[in-house]
Structures are given as structure tokens and as C-alpha cells.
mmCIF file of C-alpha atoms in Angstrom:
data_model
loop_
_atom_site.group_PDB
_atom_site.id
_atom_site.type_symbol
_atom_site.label_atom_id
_atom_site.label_comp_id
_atom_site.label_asym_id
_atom_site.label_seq_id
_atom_site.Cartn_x
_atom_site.Cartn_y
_atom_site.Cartn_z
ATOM 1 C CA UNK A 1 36.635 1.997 -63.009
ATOM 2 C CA UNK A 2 35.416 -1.000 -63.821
ATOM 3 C CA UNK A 3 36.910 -3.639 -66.675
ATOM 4 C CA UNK A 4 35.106 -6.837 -66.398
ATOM 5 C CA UNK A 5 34.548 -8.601 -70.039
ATOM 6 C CA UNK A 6 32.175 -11.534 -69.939
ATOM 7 C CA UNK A 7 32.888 -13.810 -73.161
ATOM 8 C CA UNK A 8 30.209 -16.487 -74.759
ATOM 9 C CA UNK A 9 32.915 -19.576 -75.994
ATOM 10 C CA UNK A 10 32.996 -23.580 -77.908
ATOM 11 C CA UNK A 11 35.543 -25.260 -78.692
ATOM 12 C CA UNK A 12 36.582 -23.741 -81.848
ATOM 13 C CA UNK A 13 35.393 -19.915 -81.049
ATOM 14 C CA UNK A 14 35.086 -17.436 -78.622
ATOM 15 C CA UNK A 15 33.171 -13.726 -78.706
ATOM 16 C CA UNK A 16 32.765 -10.799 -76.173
ATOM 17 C CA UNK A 17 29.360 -10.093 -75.039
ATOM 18 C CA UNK A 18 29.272 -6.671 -74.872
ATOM 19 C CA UNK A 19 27.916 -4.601 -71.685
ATOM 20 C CA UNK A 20 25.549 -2.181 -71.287
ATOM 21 C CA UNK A 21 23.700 0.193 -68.881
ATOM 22 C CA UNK A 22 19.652 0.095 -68.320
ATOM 23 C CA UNK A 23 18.045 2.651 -71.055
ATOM 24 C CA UNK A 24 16.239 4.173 -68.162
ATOM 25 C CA UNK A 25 16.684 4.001 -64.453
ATOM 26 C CA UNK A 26 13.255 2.770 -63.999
ATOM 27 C CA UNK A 27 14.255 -0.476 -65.757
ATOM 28 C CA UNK A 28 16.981 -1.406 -63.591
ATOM 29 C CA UNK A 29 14.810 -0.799 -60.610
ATOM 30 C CA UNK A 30 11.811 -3.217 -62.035
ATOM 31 C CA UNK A 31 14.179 -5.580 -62.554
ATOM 32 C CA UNK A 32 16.339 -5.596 -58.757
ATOM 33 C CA UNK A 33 12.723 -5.651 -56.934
ATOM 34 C CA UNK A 34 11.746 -8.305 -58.843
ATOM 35 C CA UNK A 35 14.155 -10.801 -57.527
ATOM 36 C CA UNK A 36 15.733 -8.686 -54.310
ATOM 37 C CA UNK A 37 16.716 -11.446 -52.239
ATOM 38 C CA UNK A 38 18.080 -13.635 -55.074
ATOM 39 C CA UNK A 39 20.126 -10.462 -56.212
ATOM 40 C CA UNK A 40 20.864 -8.544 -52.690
ATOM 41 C CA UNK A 41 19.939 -10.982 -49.688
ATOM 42 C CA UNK A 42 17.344 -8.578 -48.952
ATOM 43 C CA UNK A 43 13.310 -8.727 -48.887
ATOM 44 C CA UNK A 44 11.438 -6.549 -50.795
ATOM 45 C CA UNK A 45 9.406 -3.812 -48.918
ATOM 46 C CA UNK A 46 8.382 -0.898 -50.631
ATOM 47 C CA UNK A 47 8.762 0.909 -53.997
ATOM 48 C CA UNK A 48 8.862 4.821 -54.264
ATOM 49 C CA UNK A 49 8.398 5.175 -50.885
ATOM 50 C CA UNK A 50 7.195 8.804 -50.119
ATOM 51 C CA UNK A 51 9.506 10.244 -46.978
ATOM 52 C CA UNK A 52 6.454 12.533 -46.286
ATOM 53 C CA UNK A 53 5.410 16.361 -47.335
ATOM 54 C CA UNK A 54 8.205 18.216 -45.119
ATOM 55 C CA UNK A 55 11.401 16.146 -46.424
ATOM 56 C CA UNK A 56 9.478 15.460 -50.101
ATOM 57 C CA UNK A 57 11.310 12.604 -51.043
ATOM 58 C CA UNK A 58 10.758 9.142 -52.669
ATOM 59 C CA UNK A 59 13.104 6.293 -51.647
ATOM 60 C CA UNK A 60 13.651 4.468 -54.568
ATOM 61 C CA UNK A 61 13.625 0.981 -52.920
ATOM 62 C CA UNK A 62 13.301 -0.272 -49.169
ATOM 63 C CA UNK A 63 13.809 -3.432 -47.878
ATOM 64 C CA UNK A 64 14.800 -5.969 -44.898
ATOM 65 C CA UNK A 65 18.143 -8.074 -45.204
ATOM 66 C CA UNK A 66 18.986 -11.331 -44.157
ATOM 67 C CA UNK A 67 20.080 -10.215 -40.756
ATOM 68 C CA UNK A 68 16.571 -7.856 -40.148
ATOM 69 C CA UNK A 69 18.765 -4.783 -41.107
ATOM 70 C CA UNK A 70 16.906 -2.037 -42.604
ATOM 71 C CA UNK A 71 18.277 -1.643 -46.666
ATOM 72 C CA UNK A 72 18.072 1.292 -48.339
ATOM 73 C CA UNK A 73 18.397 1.061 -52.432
ATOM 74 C CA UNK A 74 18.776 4.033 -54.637
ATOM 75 C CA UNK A 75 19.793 3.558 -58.747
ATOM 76 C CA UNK A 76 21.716 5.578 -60.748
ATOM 77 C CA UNK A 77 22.187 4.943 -64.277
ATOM 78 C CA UNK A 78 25.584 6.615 -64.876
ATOM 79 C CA UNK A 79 28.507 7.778 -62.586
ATOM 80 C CA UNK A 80 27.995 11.558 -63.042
ATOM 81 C CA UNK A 81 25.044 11.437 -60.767
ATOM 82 C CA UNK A 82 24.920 12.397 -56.957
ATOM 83 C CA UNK A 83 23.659 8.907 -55.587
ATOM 84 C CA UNK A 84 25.447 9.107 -52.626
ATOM 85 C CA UNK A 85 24.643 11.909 -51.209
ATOM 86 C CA UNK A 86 20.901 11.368 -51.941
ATOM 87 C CA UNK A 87 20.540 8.037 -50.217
ATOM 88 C CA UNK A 88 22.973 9.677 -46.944
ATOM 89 C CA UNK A 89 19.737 12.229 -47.127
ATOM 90 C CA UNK A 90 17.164 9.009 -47.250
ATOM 91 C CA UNK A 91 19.437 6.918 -43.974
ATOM 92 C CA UNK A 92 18.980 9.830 -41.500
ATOM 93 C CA UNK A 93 15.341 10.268 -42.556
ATOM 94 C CA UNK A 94 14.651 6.160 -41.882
ATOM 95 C CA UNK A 95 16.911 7.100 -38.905
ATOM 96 C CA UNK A 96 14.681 9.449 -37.560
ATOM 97 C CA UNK A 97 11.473 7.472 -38.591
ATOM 98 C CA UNK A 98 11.819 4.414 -37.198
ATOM 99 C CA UNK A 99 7.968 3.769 -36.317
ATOM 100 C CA UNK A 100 7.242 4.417 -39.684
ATOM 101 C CA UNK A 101 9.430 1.632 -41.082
ATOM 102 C CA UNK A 102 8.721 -0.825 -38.038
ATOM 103 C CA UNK A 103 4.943 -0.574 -39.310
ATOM 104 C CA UNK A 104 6.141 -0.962 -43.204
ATOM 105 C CA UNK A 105 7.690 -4.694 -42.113
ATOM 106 C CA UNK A 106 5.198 -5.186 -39.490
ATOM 107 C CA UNK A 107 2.476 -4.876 -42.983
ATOM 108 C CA UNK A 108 4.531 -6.263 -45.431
ATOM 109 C CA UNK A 109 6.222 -9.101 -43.002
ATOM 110 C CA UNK A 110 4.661 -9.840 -40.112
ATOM 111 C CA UNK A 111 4.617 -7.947 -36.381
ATOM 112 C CA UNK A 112 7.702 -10.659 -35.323
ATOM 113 C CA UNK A 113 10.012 -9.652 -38.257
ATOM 114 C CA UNK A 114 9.019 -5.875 -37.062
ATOM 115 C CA UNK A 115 10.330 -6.746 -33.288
ATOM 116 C CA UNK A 116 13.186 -8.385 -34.762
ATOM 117 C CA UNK A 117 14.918 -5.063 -36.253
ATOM 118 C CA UNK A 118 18.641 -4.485 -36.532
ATOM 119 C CA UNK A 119 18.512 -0.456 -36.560
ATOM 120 C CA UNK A 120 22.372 -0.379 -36.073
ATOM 121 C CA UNK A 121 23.049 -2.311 -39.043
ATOM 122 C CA UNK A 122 20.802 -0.319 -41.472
ATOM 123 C CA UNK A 123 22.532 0.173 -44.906
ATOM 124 C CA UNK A 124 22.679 2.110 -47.809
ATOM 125 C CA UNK A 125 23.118 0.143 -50.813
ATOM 126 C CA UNK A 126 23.987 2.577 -54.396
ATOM 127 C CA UNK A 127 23.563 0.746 -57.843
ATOM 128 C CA UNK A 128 25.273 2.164 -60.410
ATOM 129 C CA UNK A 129 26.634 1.661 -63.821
ATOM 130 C CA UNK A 130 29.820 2.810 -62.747
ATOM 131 C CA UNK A 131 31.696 4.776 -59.685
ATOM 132 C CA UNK A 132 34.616 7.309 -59.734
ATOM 133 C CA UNK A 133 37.504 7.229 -57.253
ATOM 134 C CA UNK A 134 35.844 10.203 -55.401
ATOM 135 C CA UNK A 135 32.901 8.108 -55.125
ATOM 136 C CA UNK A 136 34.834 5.332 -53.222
ATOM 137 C CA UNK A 137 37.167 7.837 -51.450
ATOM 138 C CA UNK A 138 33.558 9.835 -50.137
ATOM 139 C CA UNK A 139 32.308 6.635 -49.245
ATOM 140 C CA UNK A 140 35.445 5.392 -47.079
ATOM 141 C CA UNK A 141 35.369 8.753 -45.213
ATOM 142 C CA UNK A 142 32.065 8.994 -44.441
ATOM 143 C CA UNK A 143 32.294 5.934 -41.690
ATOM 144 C CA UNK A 144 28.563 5.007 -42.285
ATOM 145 C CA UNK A 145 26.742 1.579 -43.963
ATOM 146 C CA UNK A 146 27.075 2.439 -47.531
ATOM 147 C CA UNK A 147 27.579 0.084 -50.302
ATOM 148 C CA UNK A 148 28.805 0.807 -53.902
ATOM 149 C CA UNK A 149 27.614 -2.271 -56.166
ATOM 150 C CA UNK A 150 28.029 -1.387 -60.356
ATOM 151 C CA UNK A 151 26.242 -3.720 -62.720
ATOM 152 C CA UNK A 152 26.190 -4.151 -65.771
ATOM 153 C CA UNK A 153 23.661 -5.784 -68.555
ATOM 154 C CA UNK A 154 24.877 -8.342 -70.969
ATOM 155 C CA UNK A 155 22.400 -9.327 -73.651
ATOM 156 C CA UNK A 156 18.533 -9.731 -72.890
ATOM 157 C CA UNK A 157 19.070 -12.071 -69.793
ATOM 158 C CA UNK A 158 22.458 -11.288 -68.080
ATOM 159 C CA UNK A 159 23.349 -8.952 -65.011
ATOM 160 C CA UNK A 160 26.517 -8.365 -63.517
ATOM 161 C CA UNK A 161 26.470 -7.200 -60.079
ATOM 162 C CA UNK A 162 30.116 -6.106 -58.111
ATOM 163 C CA UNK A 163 30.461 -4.666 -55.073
ATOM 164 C CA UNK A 164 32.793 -2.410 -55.290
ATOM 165 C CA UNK A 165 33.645 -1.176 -51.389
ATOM 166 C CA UNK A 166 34.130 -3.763 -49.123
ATOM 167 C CA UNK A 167 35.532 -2.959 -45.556
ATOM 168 C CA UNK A 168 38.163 -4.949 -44.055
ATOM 169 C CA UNK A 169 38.797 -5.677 -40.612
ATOM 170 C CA UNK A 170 41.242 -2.730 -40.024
ATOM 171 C CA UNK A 171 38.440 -0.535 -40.533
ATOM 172 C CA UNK A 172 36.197 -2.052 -37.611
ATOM 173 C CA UNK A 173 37.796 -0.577 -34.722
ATOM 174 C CA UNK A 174 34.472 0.309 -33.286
ATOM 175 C CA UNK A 175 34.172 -3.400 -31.870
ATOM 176 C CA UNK A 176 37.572 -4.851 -32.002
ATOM 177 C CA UNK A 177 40.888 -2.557 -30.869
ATOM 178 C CA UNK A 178 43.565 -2.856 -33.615
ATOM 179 C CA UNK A 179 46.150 -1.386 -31.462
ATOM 180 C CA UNK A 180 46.063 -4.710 -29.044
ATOM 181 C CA UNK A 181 47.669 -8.064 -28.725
ATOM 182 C CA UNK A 182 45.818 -10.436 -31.123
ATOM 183 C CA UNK A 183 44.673 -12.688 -28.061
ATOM 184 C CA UNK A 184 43.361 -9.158 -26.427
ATOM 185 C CA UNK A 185 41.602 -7.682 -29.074
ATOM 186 C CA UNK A 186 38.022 -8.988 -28.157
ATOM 187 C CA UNK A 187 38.255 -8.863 -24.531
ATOM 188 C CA UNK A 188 37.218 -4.748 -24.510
ATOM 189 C CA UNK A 189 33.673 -5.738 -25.506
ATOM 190 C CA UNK A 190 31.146 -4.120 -23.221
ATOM 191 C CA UNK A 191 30.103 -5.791 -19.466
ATOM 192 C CA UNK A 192 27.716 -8.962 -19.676
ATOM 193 C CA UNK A 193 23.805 -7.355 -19.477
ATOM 194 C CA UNK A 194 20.998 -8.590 -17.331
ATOM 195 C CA UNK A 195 19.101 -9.626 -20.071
ATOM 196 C CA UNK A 196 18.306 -13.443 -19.808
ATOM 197 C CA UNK A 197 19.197 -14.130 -23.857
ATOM 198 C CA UNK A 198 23.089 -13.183 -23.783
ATOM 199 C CA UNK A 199 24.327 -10.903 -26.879
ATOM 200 C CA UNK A 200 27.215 -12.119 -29.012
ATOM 201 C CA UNK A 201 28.875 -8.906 -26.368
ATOM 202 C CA UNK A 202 27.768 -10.577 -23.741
ATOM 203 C CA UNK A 203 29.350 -14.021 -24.560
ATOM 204 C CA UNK A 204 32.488 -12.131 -26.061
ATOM 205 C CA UNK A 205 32.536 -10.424 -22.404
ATOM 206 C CA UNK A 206 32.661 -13.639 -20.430
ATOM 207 C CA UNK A 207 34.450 -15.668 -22.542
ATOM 208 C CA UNK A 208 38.152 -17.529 -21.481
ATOM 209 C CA UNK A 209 41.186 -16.172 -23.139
ATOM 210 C CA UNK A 210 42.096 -19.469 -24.908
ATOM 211 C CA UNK A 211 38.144 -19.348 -26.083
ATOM 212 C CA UNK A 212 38.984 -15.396 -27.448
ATOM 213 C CA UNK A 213 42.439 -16.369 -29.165
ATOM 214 C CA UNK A 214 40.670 -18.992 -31.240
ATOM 215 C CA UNK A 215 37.973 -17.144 -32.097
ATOM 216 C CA UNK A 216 39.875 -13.718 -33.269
ATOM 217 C CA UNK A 217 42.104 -17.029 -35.337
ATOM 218 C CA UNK A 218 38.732 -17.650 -36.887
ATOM 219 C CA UNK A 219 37.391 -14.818 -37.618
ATOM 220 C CA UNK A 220 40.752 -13.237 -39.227
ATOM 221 C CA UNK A 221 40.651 -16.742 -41.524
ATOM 222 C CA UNK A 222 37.324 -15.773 -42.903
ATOM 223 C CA UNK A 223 38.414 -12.239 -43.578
ATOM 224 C CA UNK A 224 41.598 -13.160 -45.408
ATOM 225 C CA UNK A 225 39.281 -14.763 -47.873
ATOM 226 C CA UNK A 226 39.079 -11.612 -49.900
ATOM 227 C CA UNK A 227 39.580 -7.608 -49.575
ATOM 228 C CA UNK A 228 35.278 -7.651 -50.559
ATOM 229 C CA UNK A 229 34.186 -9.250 -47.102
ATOM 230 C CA UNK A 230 32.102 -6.466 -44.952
ATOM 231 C CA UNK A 231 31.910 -7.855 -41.417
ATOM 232 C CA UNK A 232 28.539 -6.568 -39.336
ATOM 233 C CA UNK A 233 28.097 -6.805 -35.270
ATOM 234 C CA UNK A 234 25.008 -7.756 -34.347
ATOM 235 C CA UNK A 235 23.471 -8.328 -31.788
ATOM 236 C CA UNK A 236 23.282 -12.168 -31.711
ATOM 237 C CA UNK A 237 26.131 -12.769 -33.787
ATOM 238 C CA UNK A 238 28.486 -11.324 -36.471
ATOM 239 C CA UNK A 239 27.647 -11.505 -40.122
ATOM 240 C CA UNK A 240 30.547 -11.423 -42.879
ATOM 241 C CA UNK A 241 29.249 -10.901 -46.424
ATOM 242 C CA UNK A 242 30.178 -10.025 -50.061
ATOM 243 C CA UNK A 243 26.765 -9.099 -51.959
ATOM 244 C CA UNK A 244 24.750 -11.514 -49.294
ATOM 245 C CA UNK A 245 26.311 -13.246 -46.116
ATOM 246 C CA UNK A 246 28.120 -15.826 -46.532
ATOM 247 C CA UNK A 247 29.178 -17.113 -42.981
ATOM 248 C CA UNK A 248 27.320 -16.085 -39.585
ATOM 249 C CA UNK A 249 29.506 -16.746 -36.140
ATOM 250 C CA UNK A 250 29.269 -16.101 -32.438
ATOM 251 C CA UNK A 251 30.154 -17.920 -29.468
ATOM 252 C CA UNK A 252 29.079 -19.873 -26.486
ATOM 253 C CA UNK A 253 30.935 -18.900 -23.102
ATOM 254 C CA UNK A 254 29.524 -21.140 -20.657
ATOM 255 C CA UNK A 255 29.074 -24.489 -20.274
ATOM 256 C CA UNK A 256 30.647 -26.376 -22.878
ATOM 257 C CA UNK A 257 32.397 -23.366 -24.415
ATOM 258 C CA UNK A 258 32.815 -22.973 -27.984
ATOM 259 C CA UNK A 259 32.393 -21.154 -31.317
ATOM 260 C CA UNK A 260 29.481 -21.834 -33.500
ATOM 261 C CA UNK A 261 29.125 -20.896 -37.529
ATOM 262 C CA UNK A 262 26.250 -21.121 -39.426
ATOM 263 C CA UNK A 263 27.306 -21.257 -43.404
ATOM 264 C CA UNK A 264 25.296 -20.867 -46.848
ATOM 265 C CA UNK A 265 26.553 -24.419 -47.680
ATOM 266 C CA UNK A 266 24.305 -27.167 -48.959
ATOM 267 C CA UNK A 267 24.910 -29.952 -45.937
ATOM 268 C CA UNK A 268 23.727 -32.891 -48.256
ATOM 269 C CA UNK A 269 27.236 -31.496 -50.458
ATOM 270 C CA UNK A 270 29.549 -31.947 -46.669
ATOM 271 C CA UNK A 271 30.587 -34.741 -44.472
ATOM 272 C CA UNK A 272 28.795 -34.136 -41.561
ATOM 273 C CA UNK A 273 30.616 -35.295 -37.845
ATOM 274 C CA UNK A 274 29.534 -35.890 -35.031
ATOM 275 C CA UNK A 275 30.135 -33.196 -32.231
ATOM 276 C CA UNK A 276 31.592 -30.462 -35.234
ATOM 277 C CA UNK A 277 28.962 -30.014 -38.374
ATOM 278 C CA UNK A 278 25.287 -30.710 -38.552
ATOM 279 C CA UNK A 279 22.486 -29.783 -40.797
ATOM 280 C CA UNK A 280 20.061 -26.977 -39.456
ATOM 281 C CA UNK A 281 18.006 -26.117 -42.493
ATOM 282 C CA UNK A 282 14.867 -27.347 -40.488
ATOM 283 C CA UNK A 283 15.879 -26.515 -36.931
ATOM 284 C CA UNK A 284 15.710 -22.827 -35.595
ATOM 285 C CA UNK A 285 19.190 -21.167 -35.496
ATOM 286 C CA UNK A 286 20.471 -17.523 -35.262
ATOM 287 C CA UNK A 287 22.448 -16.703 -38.709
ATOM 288 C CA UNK A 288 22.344 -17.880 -41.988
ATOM 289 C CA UNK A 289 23.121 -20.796 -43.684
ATOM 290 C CA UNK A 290 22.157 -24.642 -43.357
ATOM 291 C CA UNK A 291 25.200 -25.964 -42.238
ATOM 292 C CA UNK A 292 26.646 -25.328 -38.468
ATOM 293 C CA UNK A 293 29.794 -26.123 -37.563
ATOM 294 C CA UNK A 294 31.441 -25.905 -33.707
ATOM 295 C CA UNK A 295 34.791 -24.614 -32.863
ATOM 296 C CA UNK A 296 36.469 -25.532 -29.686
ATOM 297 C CA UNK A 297 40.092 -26.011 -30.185
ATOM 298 C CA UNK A 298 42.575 -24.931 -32.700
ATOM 299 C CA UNK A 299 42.501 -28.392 -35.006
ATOM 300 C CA UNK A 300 38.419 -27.730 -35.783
ATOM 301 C CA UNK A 301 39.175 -24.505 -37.201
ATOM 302 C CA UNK A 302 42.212 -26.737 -39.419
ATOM 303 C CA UNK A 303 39.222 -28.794 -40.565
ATOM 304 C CA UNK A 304 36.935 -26.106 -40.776
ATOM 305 C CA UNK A 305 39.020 -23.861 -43.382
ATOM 306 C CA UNK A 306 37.979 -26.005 -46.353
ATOM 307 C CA UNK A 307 34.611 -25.282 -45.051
ATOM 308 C CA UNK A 308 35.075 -21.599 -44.609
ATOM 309 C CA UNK A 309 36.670 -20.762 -48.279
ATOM 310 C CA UNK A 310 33.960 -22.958 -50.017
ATOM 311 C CA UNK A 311 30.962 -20.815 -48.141
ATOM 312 C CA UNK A 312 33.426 -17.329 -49.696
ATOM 313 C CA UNK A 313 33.865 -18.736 -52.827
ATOM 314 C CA UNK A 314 30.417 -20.175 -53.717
ATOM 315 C CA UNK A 315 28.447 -16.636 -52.411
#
């Protein structure tokens, strides 16, 4: 349960603003569509979106992250109500409908955001005043992409939002062994494919060991940052995020081999060097974030770190 005070202070006084939950559910709704990808890293889509006469449903928000991952919102005002099960009901139906959503974003976004679609990253996100411990227990079972974030209103122009489930890298077995040597644990990615654009498996696949060891060092850096980081394969790179990402990474295996991050830094704020950090906010890049930084031996992830736990701690 939830205990987070928010206090209003001078010098000479302080006073508790005191929280409170939307008076209807509707409200709280209005007011996360109106700025979704300030609040949630996600573009809005569609509101009350009708799942058809057989399944006779309405999806209370849908939208398309910052990674072109499908986002499913539903909004609960209190922690008595069955949210979770609802929006699992809503995920297989978009699951199963695919066209239908490709020709939502292809409408709302363009027919290149529509071919750009990360179906295995599509989440369900649950707003709620508050959760129970069977809530967070269900969700941790279930093994699918659901999020528990609580909010809370304070006065006439505050919101608190929390995430309350984040996933840590113990619980991503699917893509890197735990069970392994450190230095092993990404080399059981799949075979490099045919395709002439390499995925982020596809570089993990050919990569050298020493190239591997550094980046597992990396990655486990950026997840010791806090237990609220949920880390998402792609297929171009992985994303870690709290409420919206906050560092993108993959690598490059050939020819001049090395790591590359993309962070949500502001690059006119860092020291940029030649060879290790430039500013991409106006050239193309996959990720996001401004600033890119390379990796290619142990002492650029050293300089790096400050890097990496400013991106955590300003998103």
C-alpha cells in the first residue's frame, strides 16, 4: 500500500497536501489522454475503443509507446475493482486483432509508424488509486506485460504517478540464462538471420566474448540503478524504463565493434568527446534519447556511469 506524503514548505512553515482519488473514473481518464506521452511515453490513439459486437467491450485507452509497442490503458478508481483481469481480457483481444490496430496507427499516425509495430512488446498498463498485495502477487505470476502505476491527486494541479511493479533482471530469463557464467549469459541468443538490417539478436549472436562480457557489465550497471527498471527486447535494441525509457542500448558486432546507448539526457547539459558521446537529437537513430554514447572497453563504461545514473535519476 502506498504512503507517499507530498508537503508544500518556506522557511518558517511546512503543511501536508493532502491526496486524493479522481471523483469519477472518467476524470482521471480525460486527464491521462490529455497529456499521454508527457505522463506515460506513449501516443495517444483511441478513446473507448469498441472491441466489436462478439467480445462487447470498450478499451478504455489505446495507444503507441516510445518503442512502437502497442499500450493498453484501463483506470480504476479504487483497489477493490477487477482491473487486471479486465485489461488481460482487452491484450488477447488486440492480440488476436492485430489488423485492426495496425489500421488504428496507420489513421491516427501514419502507414510507417503502422509497419514499425513492436507486437511482442505490447503492454498492459492499470491506473489505479491503489493496489493490494494480491494485485502485485497476480501480476508477478501471470508472466505477461502488465504494469501497476497508482496515482494520486494533490490539490487542483498535482498528480502523482508510481509504478508500482517493476521487473528486474532475474525475471528475464526468456532472453538472458541466469543459470550461466556472467561472460556466457548472452551468447544463447538465437543464430544471425538473413535479413540485411541485423537485430540486436543478430549482433548479440555474432558478437566476441570480450564484446559480450562488457556489455552484460553494462547492462547489469543500468539495472542496479533501482528495483523499478523494466528491461524490454526488441528487436533493434533493448529498452530499460521506469514510467518512460530512460536508456536504449544494443550493439555493433562487426567492424569496429562496440556498444552504443542512446539516453533521455539534454547533450547541451554533457561534455561531449570525441569517439564516445555525441548529440543525435537531429540525426536518425534507433532508441530514445538525444545523447549517444559508445562502449568499447571497460574504462568507457567507468566514464559512462555518471552518465547512466543521471539518465535513471532524471526520468
Amino acid at each position: 500500500m502506498s504512503d507517499i506524503k507530498l508537503f508544500r514548505y518556506s522557511n518558517s512553515s511546512a503543511s501536508e497536501l493532502a491526496g486524493k482519488s479522481a471523483p469519477i473514473e472518467k476524470t482521471l481518464q480525460k486527464l491521462i489522454e490529455s497529456q499521454m506521452d508527457t505522463f506515460l511515453g506513449v501516443r495517444f490513439l483511441a478513446s473507448e475503443y469498441k472491441t466489436g459486437a462478439k467480445h462487447r467491450g470498450r478499451i478504455d485507452s489505446l495507444g503507441l509507446d516510445e518503442n512502437g509497442c502497442p499500450v493498453i490503458i484501463e483506470y480504476k478508481r479504487h483497489s477493490n475493482e477487477n482491473v487486471i483481469n479486465q485489461g488481460l481480457f482487452y491484450l488477447d483481444w488486440l492480440l488476436d486483432h492485430k489488423a485492426d490496430f495496425r489500421l488504428l496507427v496507420m489513421d491516427k499516425l501514419g502507414k510507417e509508424e503502422a509497419d514499425k509495430i513492436e507486437w511482442s512488446g505490447t503492454r498492459l498498463l492499470c491506473i489505479a488509486a491503489d493496489f493490494t498485495r494480491y494485485d502485485e502477487h497476480a501480476v508477478a505470476q501471470i508472466n505477461r506485460n502488465i504494469e501497476l502505476i497508482r496515482y494520486k491527486l494533490f490539490g487542483d494541479d498535482l498528480l502523482l504517478l508510481e509504478l508500482v511493479n517493476g521487473i528486474s533482471a532475474a525475471s528475464i530469463q526468456t532472453v538472458y540464462e541466469s543459470d550461466v557464467p556472467s561472460s556466457d549469459k548472452l551468447t544463447k541468443a538465437p543464430a544471425a538471420s538473413t535479413l540485411a538490417m541485423k537485430t540486436h539478436a543478430d549482433q548479440i549472436a555474432t558478437a566476441s566474448p570480450e564484446l559480450l562480457a562488457l556489455f552484460e557489465q553494462t547492462r547489469s550497471f543500468v539495472l542496479a540503478q533501482g528495483d523499478d527498471i523494466i528491461e524490454k527486447p526488441l528487436k533493434l535494441y533493448l529498452a530499460f524504463r521506469r514510467l518512460k525509457n530512460f536508456i536504449c542500448m544494443s550493439l555493433i558486432s562487426k567492424h569496429d565493434p562496440h556498444i552504443f546507448m542512446t539516453l533521455k539526457l539534454d547533450p547541451t547539459t554533457v561534455e561531449l568527446e570525441q569517439g564516445f558521446s555525441r548529440d543525435v537529437t537531429n540525426i536518425g537513430h534507433w532508441g530514445t534519447g538525444d545523447l549517444e554514447v559508445w562502449l568499447r572497453k571497460l574504462s568507457d563504461l567507468e566514464k559512462a556511469k555518471a552518465l547512466i545514473e543521471r539518465a535513471y535519476q532524471e526520468n
